[in-house]
Each structure stands twice: as structure tokens, then as C-alpha cells.
Amino acid sequence: MTAAHAFAPAKINLTLHVTGQRDDGYHLLDSLVVFADVGDRLWLEPAPDMSLDVTGPFAKGVPTDGRNLVWKAAEAAGTPLRIRLEKNLPHGGGIGGGSADAAAVLRHLGAGQVAATLGADVPVCLDDRAKRMTGIGDCLTPVPRLGTWDIVLVNPGVEVPTPSVFKALCTKTNAPMGTIPSQASKDDFIRWLAQQRNDLQEPAISLAPEIADALNILKGAKLVRMSGSGSTCFGLYRSAEDAQAAQDRIASAHPNWWVKAAKTL
Ligand code: C5P
């Protein structure tokens, strides 16, 4: 039998406001989430027992057993699979990674209902439509059409554990995101976006100053910000040519960083 192919696109938090903290420690978020045409790839086929093979540029250090979220996802869905996972995205990078991979498995198995049990970021990755994400990541609402954006993703090669970033955040009760404009021009959308925030950006920089370097080198983009809890940062560009030029410039200045021009979906 041939294996089914699944794509796990990079998740980008265009905004990420932290608006409170629950008694169990989880934080309340208000975030505009989009997806891009770069991501991990999976090949999935039914099997009597679970197995996992990891390949790709970011395969190193990825567990190939029950510790991997794709394994947990298949188990939670009650369906053993033989999985090949091609890791193209840096892990611990604030752009989905393991959560997007797990969501791709659940989507394939039609088992999205167990997503929240695997992690706060898994439900938002169940489909690739832009969404507003509130609650701890579990409340998802559709957003006005945002159009396609040329984007450059820059990961400065440092991993920042999400719990440490939340811990380094001084003020947990911040203003929510404003109303997302509908039918806005690209310029108006950028102006609105510039007034929003990623509240985890400063605490992440305090743990990994390389993030500030990544944000700096993206200057010149229409909007520059960090995604998720870092360390991947992004710039939004006016055209594919501008994004490609930025990718080439940044990649030659930092040959060891992960730099990728892409399009939002
Ligand atoms: O749910 P997940 O395992 O992806 O979250 C990783 C960690 O990030 C949690 O253990 C928690 O420390 C932090 N987190 C949080 N509030 C959220 C999401 C994650 O505090 N809404």
C-alpha cells in the first residue's frame, strides 16, 4: 500500500498578546495565526504497530519513539501508523513544528477532537486557514481574508523553551489584540498590525539575545516581529522579489541561520 502524504505548514503568530493566566499556570492568549507554504512533510500508512522514521535537515535530535508528538497523536487517535517524518522546520522555533506535525496526523485520521490533549498549539494547526486564537489556544475563530503575504522566516539557531519564556514575562495581564480590520488595503493592514504586539518577544530576547539580531537584520521589511515564543522571527514584504532579496542578504550574512522566503497560505 502506498503511504498517504500530509503537509504540516509553518504556523506564524502575526500577533501574540498574553492577556492573563489561569490558576493552573496556563496563559490566556489573543493571537492572529497564519500558515505558510513551507513546512514538514509526513508519509502515513496503517501498520500493526507504531513506527517512526525521521529524515530531513532538522532530523537531528528528534525522538523516533513515543516521546514524539506524532506518535502520541496516532496513539491518542487509537490507530497505529508507520510514519515517515521529514523535518524541514527548526524545532523549538515558535512556528509549530511538533504541534503542526501532530495536527497533520490527527487530520489524516479524522481525529481532531483529541488535539487539545496533545498541546495548546495543536488545535490551531488542524487546518491551514488564518484564525484568531484565544483561551489557552483552544478557542478558534475565523478572521477576515488577509490575502497572501510574502514573508521571510529567520531562525537564529537558538532554542528557547516555551515555559521559560512565559516565566520571564513580567506582566501577564496585557491588553488584548484590537479588532482585525476587514477588507483593509495591504498598507492599512500593516499599519494595524504594527500597533499590535507579541508580548513574548521581550522575555524571549532576555533569554536569547540572538533573537534581537534576527529582528534587526529583518529591518526594511514592512513589519518585523517574533513568532510564538521564539526564536523564529519574520518579516512581511511587499513582493516575492523583495522577500527573495532579503532572504539572500540575510543568508549570506548568517550562513548558519535558517532563512526562508515563503508565502502565507
Ligand atoms: O501545551 P504545550 O505543551 O504546547 O505548552 C508548553 C508550555 O507552554 C506549557 O507547559 C506552559 O508552560 C506554556 N504555555 C502556557 N500557556 C499557553 C500555552 C503554553 O503557559 N496558553
PDB file of N, CA and C in Angstrom, residues 148-182:
ATOM      1  N   THR A 148      -2.612  37.027   0.530  1.00  0.00           N
ATOM      2  CA  THR A 148      -1.337  36.301   0.613  1.00  0.00           C
ATOM      3  C   THR A 148      -0.211  37.305   0.854  1.00  0.00           C
ATOM      4  N   TRP A 149       0.685  36.948   1.748  1.00  0.00           N
ATOM      5  CA  TRP A 149       1.811  37.824   2.067  1.00  0.00           C
ATOM      6  C   TRP A 149       3.119  37.130   1.756  1.00  0.00           C
ATOM      7  N   ASP A 150       4.071  37.916   1.216  1.00  0.00           N
ATOM      8  CA  ASP A 150       5.438  37.412   1.080  1.00  0.00           C
ATOM      9  C   ASP A 150       6.121  37.621   2.411  1.00  0.00           C
ATOM     10  N   ILE A 151       6.759  36.561   2.874  1.00  0.00           N
ATOM     11  CA  ILE A 151       7.290  36.560   4.240  1.00  0.00           C
ATOM     12  C   ILE A 151       8.685  35.950   4.229  1.00  0.00           C
ATOM     13  N   VAL A 152       9.539  36.428   5.107  1.00  0.00           N
ATOM     14  CA  VAL A 152      10.845  35.776   5.302  1.00  0.00           C
ATOM     15  C   VAL A 152      10.920  35.335   6.754  1.00  0.00           C
ATOM     16  N   LEU A 153      11.208  34.057   6.946  1.00  0.00           N
ATOM     17  CA  LEU A 153      11.348  33.487   8.286  1.00  0.00           C
ATOM     18  C   LEU A 153      12.829  33.373   8.605  1.00  0.00           C
ATOM     19  N   VAL A 154      13.203  33.814   9.798  1.00  0.00           N
ATOM     20  CA  VAL A 154      14.615  33.781  10.200  1.00  0.00           C
ATOM     21  C   VAL A 154      14.722  33.136  11.576  1.00  0.00           C
ATOM     22  N   ASN A 155      15.443  32.024  11.636  1.00  0.00           N
ATOM     23  CA  ASN A 155      15.690  31.382  12.930  1.00  0.00           C
ATOM     24  C   ASN A 155      17.188  31.456  13.229  1.00  0.00           C
ATOM     25  N   PRO A 156      17.539  32.173  14.320  1.00  0.00           N
ATOM     26  CA  PRO A 156      18.965  32.394  14.603  1.00  0.00           C
ATOM     27  C   PRO A 156      19.672  31.204  15.259  1.00  0.00           C
ATOM     28  N   GLY A 157      19.033  30.035  15.227  1.00  0.00           N
ATOM     29  CA  GLY A 157      19.740  28.825  15.666  1.00  0.00           C
ATOM     30  C   GLY A 157      19.767  28.610  17.165  1.00  0.00           C
ATOM     31  N   VAL A 158      18.905  29.306  17.906  1.00  0.00           N
ATOM     32  CA  VAL A 158      18.814  29.068  19.352  1.00  0.00           C
ATOM     33  C   VAL A 158      17.422  28.538  19.670  1.00  0.00           C
ATOM     34  N   GLU A 159      17.370  27.594  20.619  1.00  0.00           N
ATOM     35  CA  GLU A 159      16.072  27.067  21.054  1.00  0.00           C
ATOM     36  C   GLU A 159      15.724  27.688  22.389  1.00  0.00           C
ATOM     37  N   VAL A 160      14.520  28.244  22.493  1.00  0.00           N
ATOM     38  CA  VAL A 160      14.098  28.801  23.778  1.00  0.00           C
ATOM     39  C   VAL A 160      12.864  28.024  24.254  1.00  0.00           C
ATOM     40  N   PRO A 161      12.998  27.314  25.398  1.00  0.00           N
ATOM     41  CA  PRO A 161      11.858  26.518  25.871  1.00  0.00           C
ATOM     42  C   PRO A 161      10.660  27.422  26.209  1.00  0.00           C
ATOM     43  N   THR A 162       9.493  27.075  25.673  1.00  0.00           N
ATOM     44  CA  THR A 162       8.288  27.902  25.856  1.00  0.00           C
ATOM     45  C   THR A 162       8.006  28.221  27.336  1.00  0.00           C
ATOM     46  N   PRO A 163       8.062  27.224  28.252  1.00  0.00           N
ATOM     47  CA  PRO A 163       7.758  27.562  29.654  1.00  0.00           C
ATOM     48  C   PRO A 163       8.704  28.626  30.216  1.00  0.00           C
ATOM     49  N   SER A 164       9.978  28.607  29.814  1.00  0.00           N
ATOM     50  CA  SER A 164      10.944  29.606  30.322  1.00  0.00           C
ATOM     51  C   SER A 164      10.567  31.001  29.833  1.00  0.00           C
ATOM     52  N   VAL A 165      10.107  31.085  28.583  1.00  0.00           N
ATOM     53  CA  VAL A 165       9.745  32.403  28.030  1.00  0.00           C
ATOM     54  C   VAL A 165       8.541  32.961  28.781  1.00  0.00           C
ATOM     55  N   PHE A 166       7.521  32.107  29.007  1.00  0.00           N
ATOM     56  CA  PHE A 166       6.348  32.568  29.768  1.00  0.00           C
ATOM     57  C   PHE A 166       6.774  33.008  31.177  1.00  0.00           C
ATOM     58  N   LYS A 167       7.712  32.258  31.764  1.00  0.00           N
ATOM     59  CA  LYS A 167       8.160  32.584  33.124  1.00  0.00           C
ATOM     60  C   LYS A 167       8.856  33.947  33.160  1.00  0.00           C
ATOM     61  N   ALA A 168       9.578  34.279  32.087  1.00  0.00           N
ATOM     62  CA  ALA A 168      10.329  35.541  32.031  1.00  0.00           C
ATOM     63  C   ALA A 168       9.432  36.739  31.697  1.00  0.00           C
ATOM     64  N   LEU A 169       8.158  36.485  31.427  1.00  0.00           N
ATOM     65  CA  LEU A 169       7.230  37.575  31.106  1.00  0.00           C
ATOM     66  C   LEU A 169       6.783  38.246  32.406  1.00  0.00           C
ATOM     67  N   CYS A 170       7.095  39.555  32.561  1.00  0.00           N
ATOM     68  CA  CYS A 170       6.820  40.235  33.839  1.00  0.00           C
ATOM     69  C   CYS A 170       5.329  40.489  34.036  1.00  0.00           C
ATOM     70  N   THR A 171       4.668  41.046  33.034  1.00  0.00           N
ATOM     71  CA  THR A 171       3.247  41.395  33.173  1.00  0.00           C
ATOM     72  C   THR A 171       2.401  40.396  32.399  1.00  0.00           C
ATOM     73  N   LYS A 172       1.562  39.685  33.134  1.00  0.00           N
ATOM     74  CA  LYS A 172       0.774  38.613  32.492  1.00  0.00           C
ATOM     75  C   LYS A 172      -0.563  39.146  31.974  1.00  0.00           C
ATOM     76  N   THR A 173      -0.967  40.336  32.469  1.00  0.00           N
ATOM     77  CA  THR A 173      -2.280  40.862  32.091  1.00  0.00           C
ATOM     78  C   THR A 173      -2.093  42.052  31.167  1.00  0.00           C
ATOM     79  N   ASN A 174      -2.144  41.776  29.883  1.00  0.00           N
ATOM     80  CA  ASN A 174      -1.910  42.826  28.891  1.00  0.00           C
ATOM     81  C   ASN A 174      -3.167  43.004  28.048  1.00  0.00           C
ATOM     82  N   ALA A 175      -3.213  44.140  27.351  1.00  0.00           N
ATOM     83  CA  ALA A 175      -4.396  44.441  26.533  1.00  0.00           C
ATOM     84  C   ALA A 175      -4.541  43.409  25.418  1.00  0.00           C
ATOM     85  N   PRO A 176      -5.779  43.014  25.108  1.00  0.00           N
ATOM     86  CA  PRO A 176      -5.982  42.060  24.008  1.00  0.00           C
ATOM     87  C   PRO A 176      -5.670  42.693  22.655  1.00  0.00           C
ATOM     88  N   MET A 177      -5.689  41.869  21.627  1.00  0.00           N
ATOM     89  CA  MET A 177      -5.499  42.343  20.262  1.00  0.00           C
ATOM     90  C   MET A 177      -6.691  43.222  19.875  1.00  0.00           C
ATOM     91  N   GLY A 178      -6.452  44.217  19.011  1.00  0.00           N
ATOM     92  CA  GLY A 178      -7.558  45.036  18.517  1.00  0.00           C
ATOM     93  C   GLY A 178      -8.403  44.249  17.529  1.00  0.00           C
ATOM     94  N   THR A 179      -9.487  44.878  17.058  1.00  0.00           N
ATOM     95  CA  THR A 179     -10.356  44.226  16.061  1.00  0.00           C
ATOM     96  C   THR A 179      -9.610  44.105  14.743  1.00  0.00           C
ATOM     97  N   ILE A 180      -9.593  42.919  14.196  1.00  0.00           N
ATOM     98  CA  ILE A 180      -8.879  42.692  12.933  1.00  0.00           C
ATOM     99  C   ILE A 180      -9.650  43.397  11.816  1.00  0.00           C
ATOM    100  N   PRO A 181      -8.993  44.305  11.060  1.00  0.00           N
ATOM    101  CA  PRO A 181      -9.726  45.037  10.033  1.00  0.00           C
ATOM    102  C   PRO A 181     -10.173  44.119   8.904  1.00  0.00           C
ATOM    103  N   SER A 182     -11.391  44.345   8.416  1.00  0.00           N
ATOM    104  CA  SER A 182     -11.838  43.544   7.270  1.00  0.00           C
ATOM    105  C   SER A 182     -11.739  44.399   6.012  1.00  0.00           C
TER     106      SER A 182
END
